[in-house]
Amino acid sequence: MNWINYYKRINNKISTLTPLYFDCGELCNKLCCQDNGKGMILFPHEKEYIDTLSTDFTIIDKNNVNTLFCTGICKRETRPIACVIYPLFPYLYEDGRLDLKKDIRGKNSCPLYYDDIKELSLQPLFRLKLFALLEEMIKEEEIHQFLRMMTDELLTIEKFTK
Ligand code: SF4
Ligand code: SF4
């Protein structure tokens, strides 16, 4: 598998997607970029693609999962998948069901976490395009296993988050 070409193709499909019809960073002064001290978790082999880009990211291997640290500013087209899809995350359940849900880690910070303000509803095309792509991506065994692991972690965080 040529992972560089794989993620190049993925990136071409999603790099221009945005959750709202306008830049949601205007709502919160890009909180998720400013408050990223814990880093952004990369998909399996995504680092190989990011390494080919011109960025000032630092990527650290934490227990075999690559975590990206940034300065809070980046070029839109170099964003890792985790940033493009935020505030959603693909939950992949034990029975194989895929669900694109609000990421629990955004509960106390991202204005888009809640659905009660109509103007802040995620644009349907954002969800649809991501879901179609993720359905294809989970066919790759390593990505499947990665999302299973992340889903279990997020479900545990959900249990302890009020
Ligand atoms: S995803 Fe949420 S936290 Fe990040 S810029 Fe948009 S509204 Fe702000
Ligand atoms: S990589 Fe870019 S989009 Fe992601 S948190 Fe950093 S500055 Fe924001």
PDB file of C-alpha atoms and ligand atoms in Angstrom:
ATOM      1  CA  MET A   1       0.000   0.000   0.000  1.00  0.00           C
ATOM      2  CA  ASN A   2       1.336   3.422  -0.943  1.00  0.00           C
ATOM      3  CA  TRP A   3       0.040   5.391   2.040  1.00  0.00           C
ATOM      4  CA  ILE A   4       1.344   8.697   0.730  1.00  0.00           C
ATOM      5  CA  ASN A   5      -0.834   8.425  -2.388  1.00  0.00           C
ATOM      6  CA  TYR A   6      -3.700   7.059  -0.306  1.00  0.00           C
ATOM      7  CA  TYR A   7      -3.794  10.084   1.997  1.00  0.00           C
ATOM      8  CA  LYS A   8      -3.115  12.469  -0.862  1.00  0.00           C
ATOM      9  CA  ARG A   9      -6.311  11.195  -2.465  1.00  0.00           C
ATOM     10  CA  ILE A  10      -8.230  11.417   0.822  1.00  0.00           C
ATOM     11  CA  ASN A  11      -6.960  14.925   1.418  1.00  0.00           C
ATOM     12  CA  ASN A  12      -7.998  16.026  -2.079  1.00  0.00           C
ATOM     13  CA  LYS A  13     -11.527  14.921  -1.290  1.00  0.00           C
ATOM     14  CA  ILE A  14     -11.898  16.516   2.131  1.00  0.00           C
ATOM     15  CA  SER A  15      -9.464  19.391   2.541  1.00  0.00           C
ATOM     16  CA  THR A  16     -11.989  22.014   1.430  1.00  0.00           C
ATOM     17  CA  LEU A  17     -14.863  20.673   3.569  1.00  0.00           C
ATOM     18  CA  THR A  18     -16.088  22.853   6.420  1.00  0.00           C
ATOM     19  CA  PRO A  19     -18.724  22.055   9.065  1.00  0.00           C
ATOM     20  CA  LEU A  20     -20.658  25.286   8.458  1.00  0.00           C
ATOM     21  CA  TYR A  21     -21.258  27.458   5.401  1.00  0.00           C
ATOM     22  CA  PHE A  22     -18.953  30.042   6.982  1.00  0.00           C
ATOM     23  CA  ASP A  23     -15.695  29.769   8.936  1.00  0.00           C
ATOM     24  CA  CYS A  24     -16.736  28.427  12.345  1.00  0.00           C
ATOM     25  CA  GLY A  25     -13.453  29.769  13.760  1.00  0.00           C
ATOM     26  CA  GLU A  26     -15.116  33.201  13.724  1.00  0.00           C
ATOM     27  CA  LEU A  27     -17.488  31.986  16.442  1.00  0.00           C
ATOM     28  CA  CYS A  28     -14.865  31.020  18.961  1.00  0.00           C
ATOM     29  CA  ASN A  29     -11.624  32.555  17.741  1.00  0.00           C
ATOM     30  CA  LYS A  30     -10.463  29.114  16.572  1.00  0.00           C
ATOM     31  CA  LEU A  31     -10.601  27.574  20.025  1.00  0.00           C
ATOM     32  CA  CYS A  32      -9.770  24.063  18.840  1.00  0.00           C
ATOM     33  CA  CYS A  33      -6.571  25.357  17.245  1.00  0.00           C
ATOM     34  CA  GLN A  34      -5.565  27.409  20.268  1.00  0.00           C
ATOM     35  CA  ASP A  35      -6.417  24.723  22.794  1.00  0.00           C
ATOM     36  CA  ASN A  36      -4.608  21.803  21.225  1.00  0.00           C
ATOM     37  CA  GLY A  37      -2.045  21.075  23.913  1.00  0.00           C
ATOM     38  CA  LYS A  38      -2.887  17.388  23.859  1.00  0.00           C
ATOM     39  CA  GLY A  39      -2.218  17.224  20.130  1.00  0.00           C
ATOM     40  CA  MET A  40      -4.200  15.758  17.291  1.00  0.00           C
ATOM     41  CA  ILE A  41      -4.181  12.008  16.832  1.00  0.00           C
ATOM     42  CA  LEU A  42      -3.251  10.914  13.330  1.00  0.00           C
ATOM     43  CA  PHE A  43      -4.788   8.061  11.385  1.00  0.00           C
ATOM     44  CA  PRO A  44      -2.517   5.063  10.723  1.00  0.00           C
ATOM     45  CA  HIS A  45       0.272   5.994   8.270  1.00  0.00           C
ATOM     46  CA  GLU A  46      -1.067   9.547   7.917  1.00  0.00           C
ATOM     47  CA  LYS A  47       2.314  10.791   9.148  1.00  0.00           C
ATOM     48  CA  GLU A  48       3.955   9.405   6.000  1.00  0.00           C
ATOM     49  CA  TYR A  49       1.808  11.742   3.919  1.00  0.00           C
ATOM     50  CA  ILE A  50       2.165  14.739   6.255  1.00  0.00           C
ATOM     51  CA  ASP A  51       5.939  14.340   6.164  1.00  0.00           C
ATOM     52  CA  THR A  52       5.810  15.129   2.442  1.00  0.00           C
ATOM     53  CA  LEU A  53       4.150  18.513   3.102  1.00  0.00           C
ATOM     54  CA  SER A  54       5.822  21.728   4.067  1.00  0.00           C
ATOM     55  CA  THR A  55       4.631  22.308   7.644  1.00  0.00           C
ATOM     56  CA  ASP A  56       6.012  23.207  11.064  1.00  0.00           C
ATOM     57  CA  PHE A  57       4.161  20.351  12.777  1.00  0.00           C
ATOM     58  CA  THR A  58       5.851  18.140  15.343  1.00  0.00           C
ATOM     59  CA  ILE A  59       4.697  14.529  15.316  1.00  0.00           C
ATOM     60  CA  ILE A  60       5.364  12.279  18.279  1.00  0.00           C
ATOM     61  CA  ASP A  61       4.809   8.545  18.541  1.00  0.00           C
ATOM     62  CA  LYS A  62       2.835   7.893  21.743  1.00  0.00           C
ATOM     63  CA  ASN A  63       2.296   4.174  22.322  1.00  0.00           C
ATOM     64  CA  ASN A  64       2.299   3.461  18.586  1.00  0.00           C
ATOM     65  CA  VAL A  65      -0.182   6.245  17.844  1.00  0.00           C
ATOM     66  CA  ASN A  66       1.189   9.347  16.154  1.00  0.00           C
ATOM     67  CA  THR A  67       0.161  12.643  17.724  1.00  0.00           C
ATOM     68  CA  LEU A  68       0.590  15.934  15.906  1.00  0.00           C
ATOM     69  CA  PHE A  69       1.438  19.174  17.674  1.00  0.00           C
ATOM     70  CA  CYS A  70       1.138  22.520  15.931  1.00  0.00           C
ATOM     71  CA  THR A  71       1.580  26.207  16.662  1.00  0.00           C
ATOM     72  CA  GLY A  72      -2.169  26.880  16.364  1.00  0.00           C
ATOM     73  CA  ILE A  73      -1.842  28.138  12.801  1.00  0.00           C
ATOM     74  CA  CYS A  74      -1.605  26.053   9.640  1.00  0.00           C
ATOM     75  CA  LYS A  75      -2.444  26.084   5.966  1.00  0.00           C
ATOM     76  CA  ARG A  76      -5.946  24.772   5.386  1.00  0.00           C
ATOM     77  CA  GLU A  77      -4.788  22.146   2.887  1.00  0.00           C
ATOM     78  CA  THR A  78      -2.264  20.656   5.321  1.00  0.00           C
ATOM     79  CA  ARG A  79      -4.731  19.975   8.150  1.00  0.00           C
ATOM     80  CA  PRO A  80      -4.680  16.403   9.443  1.00  0.00           C
ATOM     81  CA  ILE A  81      -7.895  14.391   9.082  1.00  0.00           C
ATOM     82  CA  ALA A  82      -8.673  14.803  12.783  1.00  0.00           C
ATOM     83  CA  CYS A  83      -8.849  18.583  12.303  1.00  0.00           C
ATOM     84  CA  VAL A  84     -10.844  18.458   9.064  1.00  0.00           C
ATOM     85  CA  ILE A  85     -13.554  16.260  10.565  1.00  0.00           C
ATOM     86  CA  TYR A  86     -13.742  18.011  13.957  1.00  0.00           C
ATOM     87  CA  PRO A  87     -16.154  18.400  15.779  1.00  0.00           C
ATOM     88  CA  LEU A  88     -17.232  15.025  14.424  1.00  0.00           C
ATOM     89  CA  PHE A  89     -15.499  11.723  14.952  1.00  0.00           C
ATOM     90  CA  PRO A  90     -16.186   8.342  13.303  1.00  0.00           C
ATOM     91  CA  TYR A  91     -17.368   5.989  16.029  1.00  0.00           C
ATOM     92  CA  LEU A  92     -16.918   2.402  14.869  1.00  0.00           C
ATOM     93  CA  TYR A  93     -18.751  -0.045  17.132  1.00  0.00           C
ATOM     94  CA  GLU A  94     -17.924  -3.664  17.876  1.00  0.00           C
ATOM     95  CA  ASP A  95     -20.763  -4.843  15.609  1.00  0.00           C
ATOM     96  CA  GLY A  96     -19.216  -2.945  12.686  1.00  0.00           C
ATOM     97  CA  ARG A  97     -21.661  -0.029  12.767  1.00  0.00           C
ATOM     98  CA  LEU A  98     -20.164   3.318  11.766  1.00  0.00           C
ATOM     99  CA  ASP A  99     -21.583   6.520  13.183  1.00  0.00           C
ATOM    100  CA  LEU A 100     -20.305  10.030  12.614  1.00  0.00           C
ATOM    101  CA  LYS A 101     -20.927  11.616  16.005  1.00  0.00           C
ATOM    102  CA  LYS A 102     -20.025  14.802  17.805  1.00  0.00           C
ATOM    103  CA  ASP A 103     -16.642  14.237  19.433  1.00  0.00           C
ATOM    104  CA  ILE A 104     -17.153  14.139  23.194  1.00  0.00           C
ATOM    105  CA  ARG A 105     -13.862  16.002  23.631  1.00  0.00           C
ATOM    106  CA  GLY A 106     -15.547  19.096  22.183  1.00  0.00           C
ATOM    107  CA  LYS A 107     -18.406  19.082  24.658  1.00  0.00           C
ATOM    108  CA  ASN A 108     -17.163  21.914  26.836  1.00  0.00           C
ATOM    109  CA  SER A 109     -15.442  23.959  24.204  1.00  0.00           C
ATOM    110  CA  CYS A 110     -16.794  23.722  20.663  1.00  0.00           C
ATOM    111  CA  PRO A 111     -19.883  25.877  19.936  1.00  0.00           C
ATOM    112  CA  LEU A 112     -20.909  23.332  17.293  1.00  0.00           C
ATOM    113  CA  TYR A 113     -21.250  20.527  19.827  1.00  0.00           C
ATOM    114  CA  TYR A 114     -24.877  21.378  20.524  1.00  0.00           C
ATOM    115  CA  ASP A 115     -27.697  21.163  18.005  1.00  0.00           C
ATOM    116  CA  ASP A 116     -30.110  23.668  19.514  1.00  0.00           C
ATOM    117  CA  ILE A 117     -29.007  26.706  17.484  1.00  0.00           C
ATOM    118  CA  LYS A 118     -30.278  26.262  13.938  1.00  0.00           C
ATOM    119  CA  GLU A 119     -27.673  28.581  12.384  1.00  0.00           C
ATOM    120  CA  LEU A 120     -24.926  26.407  13.863  1.00  0.00           C
ATOM    121  CA  SER A 121     -26.215  23.091  12.486  1.00  0.00           C
ATOM    122  CA  LEU A 122     -23.558  21.231  10.570  1.00  0.00           C
ATOM    123  CA  GLN A 123     -24.121  21.423   6.832  1.00  0.00           C
ATOM    124  CA  PRO A 124     -25.528  18.084   5.579  1.00  0.00           C
ATOM    125  CA  LEU A 125     -22.951  17.803   2.792  1.00  0.00           C
ATOM    126  CA  PHE A 126     -20.145  17.872   5.367  1.00  0.00           C
ATOM    127  CA  ARG A 127     -21.579  14.808   7.088  1.00  0.00           C
ATOM    128  CA  LEU A 128     -22.529  12.999   3.892  1.00  0.00           C
ATOM    129  CA  LYS A 129     -19.167  13.377   2.195  1.00  0.00           C
ATOM    130  CA  LEU A 130     -17.241  12.404   5.320  1.00  0.00           C
ATOM    131  CA  PHE A 131     -19.448   9.409   5.983  1.00  0.00           C
ATOM    132  CA  ALA A 132     -19.052   8.093   2.433  1.00  0.00           C
ATOM    133  CA  LEU A 133     -15.304   8.477   2.648  1.00  0.00           C
ATOM    134  CA  LEU A 134     -15.043   6.837   6.059  1.00  0.00           C
ATOM    135  CA  GLU A 135     -17.118   3.897   4.915  1.00  0.00           C
ATOM    136  CA  GLU A 136     -14.446   3.353   2.302  1.00  0.00           C
ATOM    137  CA  MET A 137     -11.556   3.953   4.726  1.00  0.00           C
ATOM    138  CA  ILE A 138     -12.668   1.398   7.326  1.00  0.00           C
ATOM    139  CA  LYS A 139     -12.152  -1.328   4.744  1.00  0.00           C
ATOM    140  CA  GLU A 140      -8.438  -0.893   5.454  1.00  0.00           C
ATOM    141  CA  GLU A 141      -7.680  -3.199   8.392  1.00  0.00           C
ATOM    142  CA  GLU A 142      -5.319  -0.807  10.198  1.00  0.00           C
ATOM    143  CA  ILE A 143      -7.802   2.058   9.955  1.00  0.00           C
ATOM    144  CA  HIS A 144     -10.589  -0.239  11.114  1.00  0.00           C
ATOM    145  CA  GLN A 145      -8.594  -1.296  14.174  1.00  0.00           C
ATOM    146  CA  PHE A 146      -7.567   2.297  14.901  1.00  0.00           C
ATOM    147  CA  LEU A 147     -11.178   3.535  14.855  1.00  0.00           C
ATOM    148  CA  ARG A 148     -12.305   0.622  17.026  1.00  0.00           C
ATOM    149  CA  MET A 149      -9.650   1.562  19.593  1.00  0.00           C
ATOM    150  CA  MET A 150     -10.514   5.267  19.446  1.00  0.00           C
ATOM    151  CA  THR A 151     -14.232   4.544  19.737  1.00  0.00           C
ATOM    152  CA  ASP A 152     -13.724   2.506  22.910  1.00  0.00           C
ATOM    153  CA  GLU A 153     -11.605   5.328  24.326  1.00  0.00           C
ATOM    154  CA  LEU A 154     -14.210   7.968  23.479  1.00  0.00           C
ATOM    155  CA  LEU A 155     -17.023   5.863  24.914  1.00  0.00           C
ATOM    156  CA  THR A 156     -15.044   5.621  28.153  1.00  0.00           C
ATOM    157  CA  ILE A 157     -14.554   9.407  28.187  1.00  0.00           C
ATOM    158  CA  GLU A 158     -18.320   9.827  27.558  1.00  0.00           C
ATOM    159  CA  LYS A 159     -19.050   7.752  30.661  1.00  0.00           C
ATOM    160  CA  PHE A 160     -17.065  10.121  32.839  1.00  0.00           C
ATOM    161  CA  THR A 161     -18.148  13.380  31.179  1.00  0.00           C
ATOM    162  CA  LYS A 162     -21.185  15.215  32.454  1.00  0.00           C
TER     163      LYS A 162
HETATM  164  S1  SF4 B   1     -14.664  23.318  15.220  1.00  0.00           S
HETATM  165 FE1  SF4 B   1     -15.620  24.221  17.047  1.00  0.00          FE
HETATM  166  S2  SF4 B   1     -13.905  24.900  18.381  1.00  0.00           S
HETATM  167 FE2  SF4 B   1     -13.086  24.529  16.289  1.00  0.00          FE
HETATM  168  S3  SF4 B   1     -13.147  26.548  15.265  1.00  0.00           S
HETATM  169 FE3  SF4 B   1     -15.067  25.479  14.744  1.00  0.00          FE
HETATM  170  S4  SF4 B   1     -16.528  26.169  16.315  1.00  0.00           S
HETATM  171 FE4  SF4 B   1     -14.481  26.653  17.082  1.00  0.00          FE
HETATM  172  S1  SF4 B   2      -3.157  21.421  12.773  1.00  0.00           S
HETATM  173 FE1  SF4 B   2      -4.097  23.303  11.966  1.00  0.00          FE
HETATM  174  S2  SF4 B   2      -6.314  22.944  12.058  1.00  0.00           S
HETATM  175 FE2  SF4 B   2      -5.317  21.429  13.382  1.00  0.00          FE
HETATM  176  S3  SF4 B   2      -5.323  22.308  15.472  1.00  0.00           S
HETATM  177 FE3  SF4 B   2      -3.369  22.864  14.478  1.00  0.00          FE
HETATM  178  S4  SF4 B   2      -3.724  24.851  13.531  1.00  0.00           S
HETATM  179 FE4  SF4 B   2      -5.733  23.960  13.978  1.00  0.00          FE
END
